[in-house]
mmCIF file of C-alpha atoms in Angstrom:
data_model
loop_
_atom_site.group_PDB
_atom_site.id
_atom_site.type_symbol
_atom_site.label_atom_id
_atom_site.label_comp_id
_atom_site.label_asym_id
_atom_site.label_seq_id
_atom_site.Cartn_x
_atom_site.Cartn_y
_atom_site.Cartn_z
ATOM 1 C CA UNK A 1 10.477 -23.869 4.207
ATOM 2 C CA UNK A 2 9.998 -20.648 6.095
ATOM 3 C CA UNK A 3 8.558 -18.046 3.296
ATOM 4 C CA UNK A 4 8.196 -15.164 5.738
ATOM 5 C CA UNK A 5 12.096 -15.865 6.412
ATOM 6 C CA UNK A 6 13.044 -15.557 3.022
ATOM 7 C CA UNK A 7 10.847 -12.525 1.987
ATOM 8 C CA UNK A 8 12.554 -10.681 5.050
ATOM 9 C CA UNK A 9 16.023 -11.317 3.776
ATOM 10 C CA UNK A 10 15.459 -10.425 0.090
ATOM 11 C CA UNK A 11 15.926 -6.629 0.156
ATOM 12 C CA UNK A 12 19.175 -7.231 2.848
ATOM 13 C CA UNK A 13 20.606 -9.718 0.536
ATOM 14 C CA UNK A 14 19.779 -7.336 -2.930
ATOM 15 C CA UNK A 15 21.289 -4.658 -1.158
ATOM 16 C CA UNK A 16 24.495 -6.668 -0.371
ATOM 17 C CA UNK A 17 25.048 -7.155 -4.062
ATOM 18 C CA UNK A 18 24.607 -3.698 -4.948
ATOM 19 C CA UNK A 19 26.845 -2.281 -2.799
ATOM 20 C CA UNK A 20 29.826 -5.087 -4.039
ATOM 21 C CA UNK A 21 29.320 -3.202 -7.470
ATOM 22 C CA UNK A 22 26.547 -5.492 -9.021
ATOM 23 C CA UNK A 23 24.022 -3.225 -11.033
ATOM 24 C CA UNK A 24 20.496 -3.268 -9.412
ATOM 25 C CA UNK A 25 18.850 -5.148 -12.669
ATOM 26 C CA UNK A 26 21.340 -8.164 -12.691
ATOM 27 C CA UNK A 27 21.757 -8.020 -8.417
ATOM 28 C CA UNK A 28 17.878 -8.513 -8.564
ATOM 29 C CA UNK A 29 18.168 -11.677 -11.238
ATOM 30 C CA UNK A 30 20.981 -13.014 -9.103
ATOM 31 C CA UNK A 31 18.753 -12.848 -5.834
ATOM 32 C CA UNK A 32 15.439 -14.146 -7.283
ATOM 33 C CA UNK A 33 17.912 -17.278 -8.697
ATOM 34 C CA UNK A 34 18.997 -17.949 -5.031
ATOM 35 C CA UNK A 35 15.375 -17.590 -3.547
ATOM 36 C CA UNK A 36 14.411 -20.582 -6.077
ATOM 37 C CA UNK A 37 17.866 -22.614 -4.755
ATOM 38 C CA UNK A 38 16.862 -22.047 -1.406
ATOM 39 C CA UNK A 39 13.467 -23.386 -2.048
ATOM 40 C CA UNK A 40 15.207 -26.581 -3.554
ATOM 41 C CA UNK A 41 17.734 -26.881 -0.881
ATOM 42 C CA UNK A 42 16.868 -25.787 2.426
ATOM 43 C CA UNK A 43 13.860 -28.222 3.656
ATOM 44 C CA UNK A 44 16.546 -31.059 3.070
ATOM 45 C CA UNK A 45 19.698 -29.193 4.698
ATOM 46 C CA UNK A 46 18.838 -25.612 6.249
ATOM 47 C CA UNK A 47 21.792 -23.284 6.529
ATOM 48 C CA UNK A 48 22.882 -22.143 9.954
ATOM 49 C CA UNK A 49 23.316 -18.922 8.492
ATOM 50 C CA UNK A 50 20.400 -18.148 6.037
ATOM 51 C CA UNK A 51 21.286 -14.686 4.872
ATOM 52 C CA UNK A 52 25.126 -15.596 4.426
ATOM 53 C CA UNK A 53 24.147 -18.657 2.211
ATOM 54 C CA UNK A 54 21.409 -16.503 -0.058
ATOM 55 C CA UNK A 55 24.346 -13.892 -0.180
ATOM 56 C CA UNK A 56 27.090 -16.276 -1.405
ATOM 57 C CA UNK A 57 24.778 -17.950 -3.530
ATOM 58 C CA UNK A 58 23.248 -15.161 -5.251
ATOM 59 C CA UNK A 59 27.070 -13.670 -5.934
ATOM 60 C CA UNK A 60 27.817 -16.784 -7.606
ATOM 61 C CA UNK A 61 25.053 -16.517 -9.797
ATOM 62 C CA UNK A 62 25.786 -12.678 -10.643
ATOM 63 C CA UNK A 63 29.517 -13.926 -11.383
ATOM 64 C CA UNK A 64 28.315 -16.578 -13.583
ATOM 65 C CA UNK A 65 25.872 -14.501 -15.498
ATOM 66 C CA UNK A 66 28.833 -11.645 -15.603
ATOM 67 C CA UNK A 67 31.239 -14.352 -17.188
ATOM 68 C CA UNK A 68 28.806 -14.648 -19.742
ATOM 69 C CA UNK A 69 28.188 -11.272 -20.516
ATOM 70 C CA UNK A 70 29.980 -9.119 -23.213
ATOM 71 C CA UNK A 71 31.479 -7.145 -20.713
ATOM 72 C CA UNK A 72 33.159 -10.583 -19.197
ATOM 73 C CA UNK A 73 36.809 -8.957 -19.370
ATOM 74 C CA UNK A 74 35.929 -5.631 -17.438
ATOM 75 C CA UNK A 75 34.140 -7.922 -14.817
ATOM 76 C CA UNK A 76 36.842 -10.700 -14.340
ATOM 77 C CA UNK A 77 38.223 -8.717 -11.214
ATOM 78 C CA UNK A 78 35.383 -8.967 -9.077
ATOM 79 C CA UNK A 79 35.862 -12.500 -9.454
ATOM 80 C CA UNK A 80 38.825 -12.193 -7.190
ATOM 81 C CA UNK A 81 36.841 -10.308 -4.959
ATOM 82 C CA UNK A 82 34.591 -12.971 -3.408
ATOM 83 C CA UNK A 83 34.637 -12.649 0.183
ATOM 84 C CA UNK A 84 35.535 -15.819 2.428
ATOM 85 C CA UNK A 85 32.836 -17.848 3.992
ATOM 86 C CA UNK A 86 31.263 -16.555 7.210
ATOM 87 C CA UNK A 87 28.487 -14.638 8.610
ATOM 88 C CA UNK A 88 27.263 -11.696 6.480
ATOM 89 C CA UNK A 89 27.519 -8.462 7.610
ATOM 90 C CA UNK A 90 24.806 -7.047 9.906
ATOM 91 C CA UNK A 91 24.105 -3.768 7.640
ATOM 92 C CA UNK A 92 20.782 -3.172 6.857
ATOM 93 C CA UNK A 93 20.235 -1.232 3.437
ATOM 94 C CA UNK A 94 16.588 -2.157 3.347
ATOM 95 C CA UNK A 95 16.132 1.777 3.558
ATOM 96 C CA UNK A 96 18.035 2.619 0.648
ATOM 97 C CA UNK A 97 16.198 -0.012 -1.726
ATOM 98 C CA UNK A 98 12.878 1.776 -0.689
ATOM 99 C CA UNK A 99 14.243 4.888 -2.046
ATOM 100 C CA UNK A 100 15.385 3.508 -5.089
ATOM 101 C CA UNK A 101 12.121 1.785 -5.687
ATOM 102 C CA UNK A 102 10.440 4.552 -5.303
ATOM 103 C CA UNK A 103 12.564 6.478 -7.563
ATOM 104 C CA UNK A 104 10.960 9.643 -9.081
ATOM 105 C CA UNK A 105 11.497 8.588 -12.769
ATOM 106 C CA UNK A 106 9.486 5.153 -12.218
ATOM 107 C CA UNK A 107 5.670 5.457 -12.582
ATOM 108 C CA UNK A 108 3.607 4.566 -9.682
ATOM 109 C CA UNK A 109 2.303 1.188 -10.786
ATOM 110 C CA UNK A 110 6.252 0.461 -11.818
ATOM 111 C CA UNK A 111 7.468 1.767 -8.625
ATOM 112 C CA UNK A 112 4.906 -0.471 -6.623
ATOM 113 C CA UNK A 113 5.683 -3.470 -8.546
ATOM 114 C CA UNK A 114 9.367 -3.083 -8.092
ATOM 115 C CA UNK A 115 8.768 -2.639 -4.160
ATOM 116 C CA UNK A 116 6.756 -5.215 -4.002
ATOM 117 C CA UNK A 117 9.625 -7.568 -5.789
ATOM 118 C CA UNK A 118 12.787 -6.318 -4.493
ATOM 119 C CA UNK A 119 11.759 -5.112 -0.886
ATOM 120 C CA UNK A 120 8.775 -7.295 -0.552
ATOM 121 C CA UNK A 121 10.389 -10.548 -1.796
ATOM 122 C CA UNK A 122 7.303 -11.462 -3.929
ATOM 123 C CA UNK A 123 7.733 -13.258 -7.018
ATOM 124 C CA UNK A 124 6.435 -11.840 -10.347
ATOM 125 C CA UNK A 125 3.485 -14.359 -10.821
ATOM 126 C CA UNK A 126 2.086 -13.179 -7.075
ATOM 127 C CA UNK A 127 2.671 -9.450 -8.102
ATOM 128 C CA UNK A 128 0.880 -10.724 -11.513
ATOM 129 C CA UNK A 129 -2.250 -12.516 -9.674
ATOM 130 C CA UNK A 130 -2.328 -9.499 -6.948
ATOM 131 C CA UNK A 131 -2.869 -6.921 -9.931
ATOM 132 C CA UNK A 132 -4.967 -9.335 -12.219
ATOM 133 C CA UNK A 133 -2.743 -9.100 -15.412
ATOM 134 C CA UNK A 134 -0.587 -11.637 -17.165
ATOM 135 C CA UNK A 135 2.474 -12.744 -15.678
ATOM 136 C CA UNK A 136 4.497 -11.681 -19.034
ATOM 137 C CA UNK A 137 3.046 -8.224 -18.412
ATOM 138 C CA UNK A 138 4.031 -7.740 -14.821
ATOM 139 C CA UNK A 139 7.453 -9.162 -15.773
ATOM 140 C CA UNK A 140 8.004 -6.656 -18.742
ATOM 141 C CA UNK A 141 6.656 -3.847 -15.993
ATOM 142 C CA UNK A 142 9.348 -4.925 -13.555
ATOM 143 C CA UNK A 143 12.571 -5.460 -15.973
ATOM 144 C CA UNK A 144 11.605 -1.610 -17.718
ATOM 145 C CA UNK A 145 11.678 -0.408 -13.931
ATOM 146 C CA UNK A 146 14.686 -2.466 -13.004
ATOM 147 C CA UNK A 147 16.670 -0.853 -16.354
ATOM 148 C CA UNK A 148 15.502 2.563 -15.142
ATOM 149 C CA UNK A 149 16.682 2.463 -11.529
ATOM 150 C CA UNK A 150 20.155 0.405 -12.737
ATOM 151 C CA UNK A 151 22.030 3.511 -12.872
ATOM 152 C CA UNK A 152 20.881 5.100 -9.711
ATOM 153 C CA UNK A 153 23.346 5.297 -6.932
ATOM 154 C CA UNK A 154 22.170 3.587 -3.706
ATOM 155 C CA UNK A 155 23.947 5.849 -1.417
ATOM 156 C CA UNK A 156 21.999 8.867 -2.714
ATOM 157 C CA UNK A 157 19.652 10.408 -0.398
ATOM 158 C CA UNK A 158 15.670 9.508 -0.862
ATOM 159 C CA UNK A 159 12.633 11.004 -0.315
ATOM 160 C CA UNK A 160 10.198 9.834 2.306
ATOM 161 C CA UNK A 161 7.138 10.903 1.007
ATOM 162 C CA UNK A 162 7.581 9.456 -1.956
ATOM 163 C CA UNK A 163 8.191 6.445 -0.539
ATOM 164 C CA UNK A 164 5.291 6.273 1.552
ATOM 165 C CA UNK A 165 3.099 7.054 -1.307
ATOM 166 C CA UNK A 166 4.180 4.241 -2.920
ATOM 167 C CA UNK A 167 3.099 2.063 0.073
ATOM 168 C CA UNK A 168 -0.098 3.634 0.343
ATOM 169 C CA UNK A 169 -0.504 2.407 -3.499
ATOM 170 C CA UNK A 170 0.144 -0.545 -2.154
ATOM 171 C CA UNK A 171 -2.490 -0.856 0.634
ATOM 172 C CA UNK A 172 -5.262 0.646 -1.528
ATOM 173 C CA UNK A 173 -4.777 -2.104 -4.074
ATOM 174 C CA UNK A 174 -6.653 -4.330 -1.300
ATOM 175 C CA UNK A 175 -5.798 -8.309 -2.274
ATOM 176 C CA UNK A 176 -6.416 -10.592 -5.205
ATOM 177 C CA UNK A 177 -4.938 -13.723 -5.996
ATOM 178 C CA UNK A 178 -2.549 -15.487 -3.141
ATOM 179 C CA UNK A 179 -1.203 -12.309 -2.172
ATOM 180 C CA UNK A 180 -2.872 -9.832 0.541
ATOM 181 C CA UNK A 181 -1.246 -6.547 -0.866
ATOM 182 C CA UNK A 182 -2.901 -4.586 2.169
ATOM 183 C CA UNK A 183 -1.522 -6.899 4.734
ATOM 184 C CA UNK A 184 1.752 -6.973 2.770
ATOM 185 C CA UNK A 185 1.912 -3.024 2.771
ATOM 186 C CA UNK A 186 1.467 -3.212 6.473
ATOM 187 C CA UNK A 187 4.353 -5.563 6.926
ATOM 188 C CA UNK A 188 6.348 -3.068 4.327
ATOM 189 C CA UNK A 189 5.459 -0.463 6.615
ATOM 190 C CA UNK A 190 6.731 -1.685 9.553
ATOM 191 C CA UNK A 191 9.894 -2.506 8.360
ATOM 192 C CA UNK A 192 10.141 1.072 7.299
ATOM 193 C CA UNK A 193 8.955 2.413 10.601
ATOM 194 C CA UNK A 194 11.736 0.612 12.268
ATOM 195 C CA UNK A 195 14.522 2.231 10.230
ATOM 196 C CA UNK A 196 12.759 6.178 10.062
ATOM 197 C CA UNK A 197 12.064 7.748 13.065
ATOM 198 C CA UNK A 198 9.913 9.964 11.158
ATOM 199 C CA UNK A 199 6.372 10.854 12.213
ATOM 200 C CA UNK A 200 4.445 10.704 9.113
ATOM 201 C CA UNK A 201 5.900 6.854 8.719
ATOM 202 C CA UNK A 202 4.167 6.291 11.953
ATOM 203 C CA UNK A 203 1.207 7.836 10.782
ATOM 204 C CA UNK A 204 0.815 5.951 7.540
ATOM 205 C CA UNK A 205 1.371 2.828 9.776
ATOM 206 C CA UNK A 206 -1.346 3.973 12.213
ATOM 207 C CA UNK A 207 -4.052 4.517 9.313
ATOM 208 C CA UNK A 208 -3.033 1.457 7.566
ATOM 209 C CA UNK A 209 -4.195 -0.665 11.050
ATOM 210 C CA UNK A 210 -7.117 1.445 11.580
ATOM 211 C CA UNK A 211 -8.679 0.713 8.440
ATOM 212 C CA UNK A 212 -7.236 -3.012 8.378
ATOM 213 C CA UNK A 213 -9.002 -3.310 11.575
ATOM 214 C CA UNK A 214 -12.578 -2.906 9.659
ATOM 215 C CA UNK A 215 -11.704 -4.838 7.011
ATOM 216 C CA UNK A 216 -14.077 -8.365 8.176
ATOM 217 C CA UNK A 217 -16.868 -5.936 8.521
ATOM 218 C CA UNK A 218 -16.531 -4.536 5.182
ATOM 219 C CA UNK A 219 -18.600 -7.031 3.387
ATOM 220 C CA UNK A 220 -21.717 -9.357 3.448
ATOM 221 C CA UNK A 221 -21.525 -13.312 2.842
ATOM 222 C CA UNK A 222 -22.606 -12.938 -0.469
ATOM 223 C CA UNK A 223 -19.415 -10.360 -1.082
ATOM 224 C CA UNK A 224 -22.344 -7.204 -1.112
ATOM 225 C CA UNK A 225 -20.184 -3.916 0.269
ATOM 226 C CA UNK A 226 -21.466 -2.877 4.013
ATOM 227 C CA UNK A 227 -21.217 1.193 4.504
ATOM 228 C CA UNK A 228 -19.228 2.131 7.686
ATOM 229 C CA UNK A 229 -22.926 3.120 9.457
ATOM 230 C CA UNK A 230 -24.265 -0.269 8.966
ATOM 231 C CA UNK A 231 -21.005 -2.176 9.970
ATOM 232 C CA UNK A 232 -21.168 -4.807 13.032
ATOM 233 C CA UNK A 233 -18.559 -3.134 15.062
ATOM 234 C CA UNK A 234 -18.088 -6.168 17.085
ATOM 235 C CA UNK A 235 -16.270 -7.772 14.064
ATOM 236 C CA UNK A 236 -13.585 -5.081 13.982
ATOM 237 C CA UNK A 237 -10.214 -5.976 15.148
ATOM 238 C CA UNK A 238 -9.864 -4.251 18.686
ATOM 239 C CA UNK A 239 -6.036 -5.187 18.797
ATOM 240 C CA UNK A 240 -5.119 -3.398 15.741
ATOM 241 C CA UNK A 241 -7.255 -0.025 16.571
ATOM 242 C CA UNK A 242 -5.434 -0.189 19.863
ATOM 243 C CA UNK A 243 -2.575 -0.684 18.043
ATOM 244 C CA UNK A 244 -3.126 2.146 15.435
ATOM 245 C CA UNK A 245 -4.575 4.508 18.173
ATOM 246 C CA UNK A 246 -1.086 3.913 20.088
ATOM 247 C CA UNK A 247 0.919 4.595 17.280
ATOM 248 C CA UNK A 248 -1.118 7.777 15.983
ATOM 249 C CA UNK A 249 -0.807 9.063 19.793
ATOM 250 C CA UNK A 250 2.789 9.184 19.805
ATOM 251 C CA UNK A 251 3.086 10.640 16.360
ATOM 252 C CA UNK A 252 0.980 13.536 17.168
ATOM 253 C CA UNK A 253 2.825 13.913 20.215
ATOM 254 C CA UNK A 254 5.718 15.039 18.225
ATOM 255 C CA UNK A 255 3.671 18.218 16.725
ATOM 256 C CA UNK A 256 4.926 17.692 13.446
ATOM 257 C CA UNK A 257 1.506 17.341 11.319
ATOM 258 C CA UNK A 258 1.519 15.647 8.158
ATOM 259 C CA UNK A 259 -1.437 14.089 5.866
ATOM 260 C CA UNK A 260 -1.066 10.475 6.862
ATOM 261 C CA UNK A 261 -1.378 11.481 10.514
ATOM 262 C CA UNK A 262 -4.613 13.596 9.636
ATOM 263 C CA UNK A 263 -6.113 10.652 7.771
ATOM 264 C CA UNK A 264 -5.445 8.383 10.900
ATOM 265 C CA UNK A 265 -6.823 10.681 13.209
ATOM 266 C CA UNK A 266 -10.142 10.816 11.063
ATOM 267 C CA UNK A 267 -9.964 6.897 11.557
ATOM 268 C CA UNK A 268 -9.116 6.558 14.778
ATOM 269 C CA UNK A 269 -12.440 9.122 15.680
ATOM 270 C CA UNK A 270 -14.732 6.522 13.706
ATOM 271 C CA UNK A 271 -13.241 3.347 15.700
ATOM 272 C CA UNK A 272 -13.614 5.099 18.911
ATOM 273 C CA UNK A 273 -17.293 5.462 18.236
ATOM 274 C CA UNK A 274 -19.249 2.622 20.165
ATOM 275 C CA UNK A 275 -21.962 3.079 17.304
ATOM 276 C CA UNK A 276 -22.354 5.099 13.919
ATOM 277 C CA UNK A 277 -24.737 7.771 16.159
ATOM 278 C CA UNK A 278 -22.135 8.246 18.499
ATOM 279 C CA UNK A 279 -19.702 9.084 16.418
ATOM 280 C CA UNK A 280 -17.927 12.708 16.765
ATOM 281 C CA UNK A 281 -18.726 14.354 13.518
ATOM 282 C CA UNK A 282 -17.676 17.801 14.567
ATOM 283 C CA UNK A 283 -14.219 16.765 15.418
ATOM 284 C CA UNK A 284 -13.964 14.631 12.235
ATOM 285 C CA UNK A 285 -14.681 17.841 10.334
ATOM 286 C CA UNK A 286 -12.101 20.016 11.881
ATOM 287 C CA UNK A 287 -9.663 17.151 11.002
ATOM 288 C CA UNK A 288 -10.722 17.052 7.488
ATOM 289 C CA UNK A 289 -9.978 21.036 7.585
ATOM 290 C CA UNK A 290 -6.691 19.989 8.573
ATOM 291 C CA UNK A 291 -6.310 17.531 5.956
ATOM 292 C CA UNK A 292 -7.376 19.837 3.213
ATOM 293 C CA UNK A 293 -5.250 22.414 4.453
ATOM 294 C CA UNK A 294 -1.997 20.096 4.204
ATOM 295 C CA UNK A 295 -3.538 18.723 0.716
ATOM 296 C CA UNK A 296 -5.618 20.895 -0.959
ATOM 297 C CA UNK A 297 -7.393 17.873 -2.498
ATOM 298 C CA UNK A 298 -10.812 17.932 -4.034
ATOM 299 C CA UNK A 299 -11.115 14.262 -2.769
ATOM 300 C CA UNK A 300 -10.487 15.488 0.725
ATOM 301 C CA UNK A 301 -12.969 18.354 0.101
ATOM 302 C CA UNK A 302 -15.387 15.653 -0.849
ATOM 303 C CA UNK A 303 -15.170 13.997 2.132
ATOM 304 C CA UNK A 304 -15.477 16.511 3.889
ATOM 305 C CA UNK A 305 -18.748 18.118 2.558
ATOM 306 C CA UNK A 306 -20.067 14.279 3.615
ATOM 307 C CA UNK A 307 -18.663 14.850 7.244
ATOM 308 C CA UNK A 308 -20.240 18.154 7.144
ATOM 309 C CA UNK A 309 -23.907 16.496 6.112
ATOM 310 C CA UNK A 310 -23.451 14.513 9.403
ATOM 311 C CA UNK A 311 -22.175 17.091 11.751
ATOM 312 C CA UNK A 312 -24.468 20.395 10.523
ATOM 313 C CA UNK A 313 -27.730 18.403 8.681
ATOM 314 C CA UNK A 314 -27.485 17.529 4.699
ATOM 315 C CA UNK A 315 -28.217 20.902 3.448
ATOM 316 C CA UNK A 316 -24.889 22.099 4.747
ATOM 317 C CA UNK A 317 -23.408 19.192 3.147
ATOM 318 C CA UNK A 318 -25.098 19.944 0.251
ATOM 319 C CA UNK A 319 -24.033 23.605 0.345
ATOM 320 C CA UNK A 320 -20.174 22.462 0.570
ATOM 321 C CA UNK A 321 -20.456 20.112 -2.088
ATOM 322 C CA UNK A 322 -21.929 22.547 -4.832
ATOM 323 C CA UNK A 323 -18.424 24.087 -4.394
ATOM 324 C CA UNK A 324 -16.760 21.078 -5.844
ATOM 325 C CA UNK A 325 -16.331 20.292 -9.364
ATOM 326 C CA UNK A 326 -19.371 17.916 -9.962
ATOM 327 C CA UNK A 327 -16.721 15.447 -11.998
ATOM 328 C CA UNK A 328 -15.036 14.257 -9.287
ATOM 329 C CA UNK A 329 -14.972 10.570 -8.803
ATOM 330 C CA UNK A 330 -17.865 9.696 -6.361
ATOM 331 C CA UNK A 331 -19.399 13.140 -6.619
ATOM 332 C CA UNK A 332 -22.615 11.994 -7.472
ATOM 333 C CA UNK A 333 -22.804 9.281 -4.827
ATOM 334 C CA UNK A 334 -22.307 11.344 -2.320
ATOM 335 C CA UNK A 335 -24.871 13.976 -3.605
ATOM 336 C CA UNK A 336 -27.114 11.275 -3.605
ATOM 337 C CA UNK A 337 -26.585 10.294 -0.193
ATOM 338 C CA UNK A 338 -27.201 13.779 1.195
ATOM 339 C CA UNK A 339 -30.049 14.308 -0.845
ATOM 340 C CA UNK A 340 -31.500 11.001 0.671
ATOM 341 C CA UNK A 341 -30.483 12.258 4.366
ATOM 342 C CA UNK A 342 -32.586 15.451 3.518
ATOM 343 C CA UNK A 343 -35.565 13.402 2.375
ATOM 344 C CA UNK A 344 -35.630 13.851 -1.151
ATOM 345 C CA UNK A 345 -35.848 10.314 -2.016
ATOM 346 C CA UNK A 346 -36.727 11.386 -5.869
ATOM 347 C CA UNK A 347 -33.021 13.002 -6.208
ATOM 348 C CA UNK A 348 -31.371 10.778 -4.378
ATOM 349 C CA UNK A 349 -32.826 7.554 -6.336
ATOM 350 C CA UNK A 350 -32.038 8.858 -9.988
ATOM 351 C CA UNK A 351 -28.510 9.948 -8.382
ATOM 352 C CA UNK A 352 -27.562 6.716 -7.014
ATOM 353 C CA UNK A 353 -28.645 4.775 -10.337
ATOM 354 C CA UNK A 354 -26.465 8.137 -12.049
ATOM 355 C CA UNK A 355 -23.484 7.174 -9.891
ATOM 356 C CA UNK A 356 -23.809 3.157 -10.076
ATOM 357 C CA UNK A 357 -22.936 3.738 -14.062
ATOM 358 C CA UNK A 358 -19.907 5.492 -12.911
ATOM 359 C CA UNK A 359 -18.899 3.068 -10.350
ATOM 360 C CA UNK A 360 -15.039 1.908 -10.518
ATOM 361 C CA UNK A 361 -15.802 -1.760 -9.388
ATOM 362 C CA UNK A 362 -18.555 -4.412 -9.716
ATOM 363 C CA UNK A 363 -19.335 -4.284 -5.946
ATOM 364 C CA UNK A 364 -19.712 -0.575 -5.834
ATOM 365 C CA UNK A 365 -21.995 -0.572 -8.518
ATOM 366 C CA UNK A 366 -23.675 -2.974 -7.435
ATOM 367 C CA UNK A 367 -24.239 -1.227 -3.775
ATOM 368 C CA UNK A 368 -25.263 2.072 -5.597
ATOM 369 C CA UNK A 369 -28.157 0.123 -8.060
ATOM 370 C CA UNK A 370 -29.306 -1.561 -4.608
ATOM 371 C CA UNK A 371 -29.837 1.607 -2.823
ATOM 372 C CA UNK A 372 -31.571 3.039 -5.862
ATOM 373 C CA UNK A 373 -33.931 0.517 -6.264
ATOM 374 C CA UNK A 374 -34.857 0.546 -2.424
ATOM 375 C CA UNK A 375 -35.331 4.082 -2.746
ATOM 376 C CA UNK A 376 -37.570 3.791 -5.586
ATOM 377 C CA UNK A 377 -39.723 1.104 -3.885
ATOM 378 C CA UNK A 378 -40.017 2.892 -0.962
ATOM 379 C CA UNK A 379 -41.410 6.084 -2.847
ATOM 380 C CA UNK A 380 -43.982 4.112 -4.558
ATOM 381 C CA UNK A 381 -45.792 2.391 -1.707
#
């Protein structure tokens, strides 16, 4: 069974049913039934036209459900409209499905779940495992999202920026269970880039590739975090870096800068440095200036303070940090790092311990606790 083929065909099959008049929720259920039937039948009897087979089976499943519905009389006419057997049309409505799943009426978590289900072809169980929630909880979330978008017309124009935010959220979830969400986000963004000629789509794809290239070096064998400066750069994926840089350069050449391109440019500068000491921090600060102008994001300004601390010295970084709200996530950890760079180990150790209590993940908490303990031991010698 070619699971990748099934997942790649899912959005186009769903779009065919919606275009024929099925509401989104019913169409999505019918497609899932067809996928289950494919898993059962195809190993022994693979079809010549996989998409056509899925469309036919899904449409019949939809009609069966429609006949048993209280609105059967109003839907009987559709039974006569079933197309004759033959190759399915080559029209690809995946892009419209992206826009539908990223509809502004949905919460970010619901938009992500619906995108993974309808466009990514993942099962509810797989999505639930990835998000570490019960399958029933994820099923309810997806059902509510489907009901929300069921009355939205598929041909309404969509917002590329909203779709990109949803894909960025998927990527940042990382991976757990048997689904690698980072890899899935890259696959879906490649799919979107093939359909949309937009520099920010290319910028997001480049950003994902450049970040993903460092994945193998981010953790030690015991699972502990490895900071960027301490990573073994020989473990970085040079092929992914080269691809990301090439995509980014082509996007930047169009002179339509956006936030994902700016983030990718920063990631590319890190990837380009043979060692941490050779990082071009001055240029990174310049890109953070561009990114701050584009987004006006406090988190961007927090990261900019770190870059300033590397480019102009820790006291300059602390001065930039002082202008920011100290309730920002990871503000205390950044302050600890800059104080450590400035030689104030007592303050740094105290701040690392404080930051550990605020850490959003167990791995980050353990890392900060270790930093605090290391500085306290060094100071007491």
